[in-house]
Amino acid sequence: MNGILNIYKNKGMSSFDVVRKVKFVAKERKVGHTGTLDPEATGVLPVCLGKATKIIDYIMNSNKVYEVKFLLGIKTTTYDLEGEVIEKKDISNITHEDVLSAIEYFVGEYDQVPPMYSALKKNGVRLYDLARQGIEVEREARRVNILDINNIKIELPYVSMKVTCTKGTYIRSLCYDIGEKLNVGATMCELNRCSTSVFYEENSVNIDELNEENINNNLITIEEALSFYPKLTVKSSFTKLLINGVKVFDKRLTNEKVEKDVLYRVYDDKETFIGLGKQDNEGFKIVKLLL
């Protein structure tokens, strides 16, 4: 079985629990998800099956939209309510304007430090494994981009909002950082991923409702999953060279304008989907063959 399922994950399940159920229902060994959701989080979790596991990294490399609710005045070890409370502060002096100003401060690019309770690795060890041993290590800040924050609702001590961001953003860290900006601390209490790439909550199938009868109807093709990459049509006379991994430097390759360092969905003029390719100074090459 080859394709992608747009799964809606429920609270209380790990991302691995979702993969395990999909494997069972699909009777497919090669199954992988496209970006971990914490057990207490809900939302869209695309799951790739068979040949589609080749494109996991390419689906993950896209913008995401989250609905989040956080609590001001409390800090925890995990940046969410699952952790141990390590600090409480009075927020009676915080105004709605203060909160809006702090949120606005983080729109755009900023250097974000990931939480200790995350799946990132330090010297080959998952951070959450170190954290569970009571070990805290220095984490390098990573440049993230908060593209938009809207639907802000302030009901102190709670704040909820909708965040559009780039790959690699930790929403728990964003909530924590807003709390630090306000100098009262904050911890995330609810998180729902509304969309990632071309996968939207309204088009998802709940993992509890997935079964052998409906799985094929919910399977999305590799081409559909990659539809956010621009399409490029090359001449069929070059198909064999591209399939064999040759970097083609020939103006006759295509009649279309090709931009450098842009990833394209590559088809030949017989509408055969070859894979994902990119142009650099030395020519055009398929970087992920998907025939």
Coordinates of N, CA, C and O in Angstrom, one line a residue, residues 79-169:
Y79 N 7.3 22.7 30.1 CA 6.6 23.8 29.4 C 5.2 23.6 29.1 O 4.5 24.3 28.4
D80 N 4.6 22.4 29.6 CA 3.2 22.1 29.5 C 2.7 21.6 30.9 O 3.5 21.4 31.8
L81 N 1.4 21.3 31.0 CA 0.9 20.8 32.3 C 1.3 19.4 32.7 O 1.0 19.0 33.8
E82 N 2.0 18.7 31.8 CA 2.4 17.4 32.1 C 3.6 17.4 33.1 O 3.9 16.4 33.8
G83 N 4.3 18.6 33.2 CA 5.5 18.7 33.9 C 5.3 19.1 35.4 O 4.1 19.4 35.8
E84 N 6.4 19.2 36.1 CA 6.3 19.6 37.5 C 6.4 21.1 37.6 O 7.2 21.7 36.9
V85 N 5.5 21.7 38.4 CA 5.5 23.2 38.5 C 6.8 23.6 39.3 O 7.1 23.1 40.3
I86 N 7.5 24.5 38.7 CA 8.8 24.9 39.3 C 8.8 26.4 39.7 O 9.6 26.9 40.4
E87 N 7.7 27.1 39.2 CA 7.6 28.5 39.6 C 6.2 29.1 39.4 O 5.5 28.7 38.5
K88 N 5.8 29.9 40.4 CA 4.5 30.5 40.3 C 4.7 32.0 40.5 O 5.4 32.4 41.4
K89 N 4.0 32.8 39.7 CA 4.1 34.3 39.9 C 2.7 34.9 39.8 O 1.8 34.5 39.1
D90 N 2.6 36.0 40.5 CA 1.3 36.8 40.5 C 1.2 37.6 39.2 O 2.2 38.2 38.7
I91 N 0.1 37.5 38.5 CA -0.1 38.2 37.2 C -1.1 39.3 37.3 O -1.5 39.8 36.3
S92 N -1.4 39.8 38.5 CA -2.5 40.8 38.7 C -2.1 42.1 38.0 O -3.0 42.9 37.7
N93 N -0.8 42.3 37.8 CA -0.4 43.6 37.1 C -0.4 43.5 35.6 O -0.1 44.5 34.9
I94 N -0.6 42.3 35.0 CA -0.6 42.1 33.6 C -1.9 42.6 32.9 O -3.0 42.1 33.4
T95 N -1.8 43.4 31.9 CA -3.0 43.9 31.2 C -3.1 43.2 29.9 O -2.2 42.5 29.4
H96 N -4.3 43.3 29.2 CA -4.5 42.7 27.9 C -3.5 43.3 26.9 O -3.0 42.6 26.1
E97 N -3.2 44.6 27.1 CA -2.3 45.3 26.2 C -0.8 44.7 26.3 O -0.1 44.5 25.3
D98 N -0.5 44.4 27.6 CA 0.8 43.7 27.8 C 0.9 42.4 27.1 O 2.0 42.1 26.4
V99 N -0.1 41.6 27.2 CA -0.1 40.3 26.5 C 0.0 40.4 25.0 O 0.8 39.8 24.4
L100 N -0.8 41.3 24.4 CA -0.8 41.5 23.0 C 0.5 42.0 22.5 O 1.1 41.5 21.5
S101 N 1.2 42.9 23.3 CA 2.5 43.4 22.9 C 3.5 42.3 23.0 O 4.4 42.2 22.1
A102 N 3.5 41.4 24.0 CA 4.4 40.3 24.1 C 4.2 39.3 23.0 O 5.2 38.8 22.4
I103 N 3.0 39.0 22.6 CA 2.7 38.1 21.5 C 3.3 38.7 20.2 O 4.0 38.0 19.4
E104 N 3.0 40.0 20.0 CA 3.4 40.6 18.7 C 4.9 40.6 18.6 O 5.5 40.5 17.5
Y105 N 5.6 40.7 19.7 CA 7.1 40.7 19.7 C 7.7 39.5 19.0 O 8.8 39.6 18.4
F106 N 7.0 38.3 19.1 CA 7.5 37.1 18.6 C 7.1 36.8 17.1 O 7.5 35.8 16.6
V107 N 6.3 37.7 16.5 CA 5.9 37.5 15.1 C 7.1 37.8 14.2 O 7.7 38.9 14.4
G108 N 7.5 36.9 13.3 CA 8.7 37.1 12.5 C 9.7 36.1 12.9 O 9.4 35.1 13.6
E109 N 10.9 36.3 12.5 CA 12.0 35.3 12.8 C 12.6 35.6 14.2 O 12.7 36.8 14.6
Y110 N 12.9 34.5 15.0 CA 13.6 34.7 16.2 C 14.3 33.4 16.6 O 14.0 32.4 16.0
D111 N 15.3 33.5 17.4 CA 16.1 32.4 17.8 C 15.4 31.7 19.0 O 15.4 32.3 20.1
Q112 N 14.9 30.5 18.8 CA 14.1 29.8 19.8 C 14.9 28.6 20.4 O 15.5 27.8 19.7
V113 N 15.0 28.5 21.7 CA 15.6 27.4 22.4 C 14.6 26.3 22.6 O 13.5 26.5 23.2
P114 N 14.9 25.1 22.1 CA 13.9 24.0 22.2 C 13.8 23.6 23.7 O 14.7 23.7 24.5
P115 N 12.6 23.0 24.1 CA 12.5 22.5 25.5 C 13.3 21.3 25.7 O 13.7 20.5 24.8
M116 N 13.7 21.1 27.0 CA 14.4 19.9 27.4 C 13.6 18.6 27.1 O 14.1 17.6 26.6
Y117 N 12.3 18.7 27.3 CA 11.4 17.6 27.0 C 11.0 17.6 25.5 O 10.0 18.1 25.1
S118 N 12.0 17.2 24.7 CA 11.7 17.2 23.2 C 12.5 16.0 22.7 O 13.4 15.4 23.3
A119 N 12.2 15.6 21.4 CA 12.8 14.5 20.8 C 14.2 14.8 20.1 O 14.8 13.9 19.5
L120 N 14.6 16.0 20.2 CA 15.9 16.4 19.7 C 17.0 15.6 20.4 O 16.9 15.2 21.6
K121 N 18.2 15.4 19.7 CA 19.3 14.7 20.3 C 20.4 15.5 20.7 O 20.7 16.5 20.0
K122 N 21.1 15.2 21.8 CA 22.4 15.8 22.2 C 23.4 14.7 22.4 O 23.2 13.8 23.2
N123 N 24.4 14.7 21.6 CA 25.4 13.6 21.6 C 24.8 12.2 21.5 O 25.1 11.3 22.2
G124 N 23.8 12.2 20.6 CA 23.1 10.9 20.3 C 22.0 10.5 21.3 O 21.4 9.4 21.1
V125 N 21.8 11.3 22.3 CA 20.8 10.9 23.3 C 19.6 11.9 23.2 O 19.8 13.1 23.1
R126 N 18.3 11.4 23.2 CA 17.2 12.2 23.2 C 17.1 13.1 24.4 O 17.4 12.7 25.5
L127 N 16.8 14.4 24.2 CA 16.7 15.3 25.3 C 15.7 14.9 26.3 O 16.0 15.1 27.5
Y128 N 14.6 14.3 25.9 CA 13.6 13.9 27.0 C 14.2 12.8 27.8 O 13.8 12.7 29.0
D129 N 15.1 12.0 27.3 CA 15.7 10.9 28.1 C 16.6 11.5 29.2 O 16.6 11.0 30.3
L130 N 17.3 12.5 28.8 CA 18.2 13.2 29.7 C 17.3 13.9 30.8 O 17.6 13.9 32.0
A131 N 16.3 14.6 30.3 CA 15.4 15.3 31.2 C 14.8 14.4 32.3 O 14.6 14.8 33.5
R132 N 14.4 13.2 31.9 CA 13.8 12.3 32.8 C 14.8 11.8 33.9 O 14.3 11.3 34.9
Q133 N 16.0 11.9 33.6 CA 17.1 11.6 34.6 C 17.4 12.8 35.4 O 18.4 12.8 36.3
G134 N 16.7 13.9 35.2 CA 17.0 15.1 36.0 C 18.2 15.9 35.4 O 18.7 16.8 36.1
I135 N 18.6 15.6 34.2 CA 19.8 16.2 33.6 C 19.3 17.3 32.6 O 18.5 17.1 31.7
E136 N 19.8 18.5 32.8 CA 19.5 19.6 31.9 C 20.8 20.0 31.2 O 21.8 20.2 31.8
V137 N 20.7 20.1 29.9 CA 21.9 20.4 29.1 C 21.6 21.7 28.3 O 20.5 22.1 28.1
E138 N 22.7 22.4 27.9 CA 22.5 23.6 27.1 C 22.0 23.2 25.7 O 22.5 22.3 25.1
R139 N 21.0 23.9 25.2 CA 20.5 23.6 23.9 C 20.8 24.9 23.0 O 20.6 26.0 23.5
E140 N 21.2 24.6 21.8 CA 21.4 25.7 20.9 C 20.1 26.3 20.4 O 19.2 25.5 20.0
A141 N 20.0 27.6 20.3 CA 18.9 28.2 19.8 C 18.8 28.0 18.3 O 19.8 27.9 17.6
R142 N 17.6 27.9 17.8 CA 17.4 27.6 16.3 C 16.5 28.8 15.8 O 15.5 29.2 16.4
R143 N 16.9 29.2 14.6 CA 16.1 30.3 14.0 C 14.8 29.7 13.5 O 14.7 28.8 12.7
V144 N 13.7 30.3 14.0 CA 12.3 29.9 13.5 C 11.6 31.1 13.0 O 12.1 32.2 13.3
N145 N 10.5 30.9 12.3 CA 9.8 32.0 11.8 C 8.3 31.9 12.2 O 7.6 30.9 11.7
I146 N 7.8 32.8 13.0 CA 6.4 32.8 13.3 C 5.7 33.7 12.3 O 5.9 34.9 12.3
L147 N 5.1 33.1 11.3 CA 4.5 33.8 10.2 C 3.3 34.7 10.5 O 3.1 35.7 9.9
D148 N 2.5 34.2 11.5 CA 1.3 34.9 11.8 C 0.8 34.4 13.1 O 0.9 33.2 13.4
I149 N 0.2 35.3 13.9 CA -0.5 34.9 15.1 C -1.9 35.7 15.1 O -1.9 36.9 15.0
N150 N -3.0 35.0 15.1 CA -4.3 35.6 15.1 C -5.3 34.9 16.0 O -4.9 34.0 16.7
N151 N -6.5 35.3 15.9 CA -7.6 34.7 16.8 C -7.1 34.7 18.3 O -7.3 33.7 19.0
I152 N -6.6 35.8 18.7 CA -6.1 35.9 20.1 C -7.3 36.1 21.0 O -8.0 37.1 20.8
K153 N -7.4 35.3 22.0 CA -8.4 35.4 23.0 C -7.7 35.5 24.4 O -7.0 34.6 24.8
I154 N -8.0 36.6 25.1 CA -7.3 36.8 26.4 C -8.4 36.7 27.5 O -9.3 37.5 27.6
E155 N -8.3 35.6 28.3 CA -9.2 35.5 29.5 C -8.3 35.1 30.7 O -8.2 34.0 31.1
L156 N -7.5 36.1 31.1 CA -6.5 35.9 32.1 C -7.0 35.1 33.3 O -8.1 35.2 33.8
P157 N -6.2 34.1 33.7 CA -4.7 33.9 33.4 C -4.5 33.1 32.1 O -3.4 32.8 31.7
Y158 N -5.6 32.8 31.3 CA -5.5 32.0 30.1 C -5.4 32.9 28.8 O -6.1 33.9 28.8
V159 N -4.6 32.4 27.9 CA -4.5 33.1 26.6 C -4.6 32.0 25.5 O -4.0 30.9 25.6
S160 N -5.4 32.2 24.5 CA -5.4 31.3 23.3 C -5.2 32.0 22.0 O -5.5 33.2 22.0
M161 N -4.6 31.3 21.1 CA -4.3 32.0 19.8 C -4.0 30.9 18.7 O -3.9 29.7 19.0
K162 N -4.0 31.4 17.5 CA -3.7 30.5 16.3 C -2.4 31.0 15.7 O -2.2 32.2 15.4
V163 N -1.5 30.0 15.6 CA -0.1 30.3 15.2 C 0.2 29.6 13.8 O 0.0 28.4 13.7
T164 N 0.7 30.4 12.9 CA 1.2 29.8 11.6 C 2.8 30.0 11.7 O 3.3 31.1 11.9
C165 N 3.5 28.9 11.5 CA 4.9 28.9 11.7 C 5.6 28.0 10.7 O 5.0 27.1 10.1
T166 N 6.9 28.1 10.7 CA 7.8 27.2 9.8 C 8.1 26.0 10.6 O 8.0 25.8 11.8
K167 N 8.7 25.0 9.8 CA 9.2 23.8 10.4 C 10.1 24.0 11.5 O 10.9 24.9 11.5
G168 N 10.0 23.1 12.5 CA 11.0 23.2 13.6 C 10.6 24.1 14.8 O 11.4 24.2 15.7
T169 N 9.5 24.7 14.7 CA 9.0 25.6 15.8 C 8.4 24.8 16.9 O 7.6 23.9 16.6

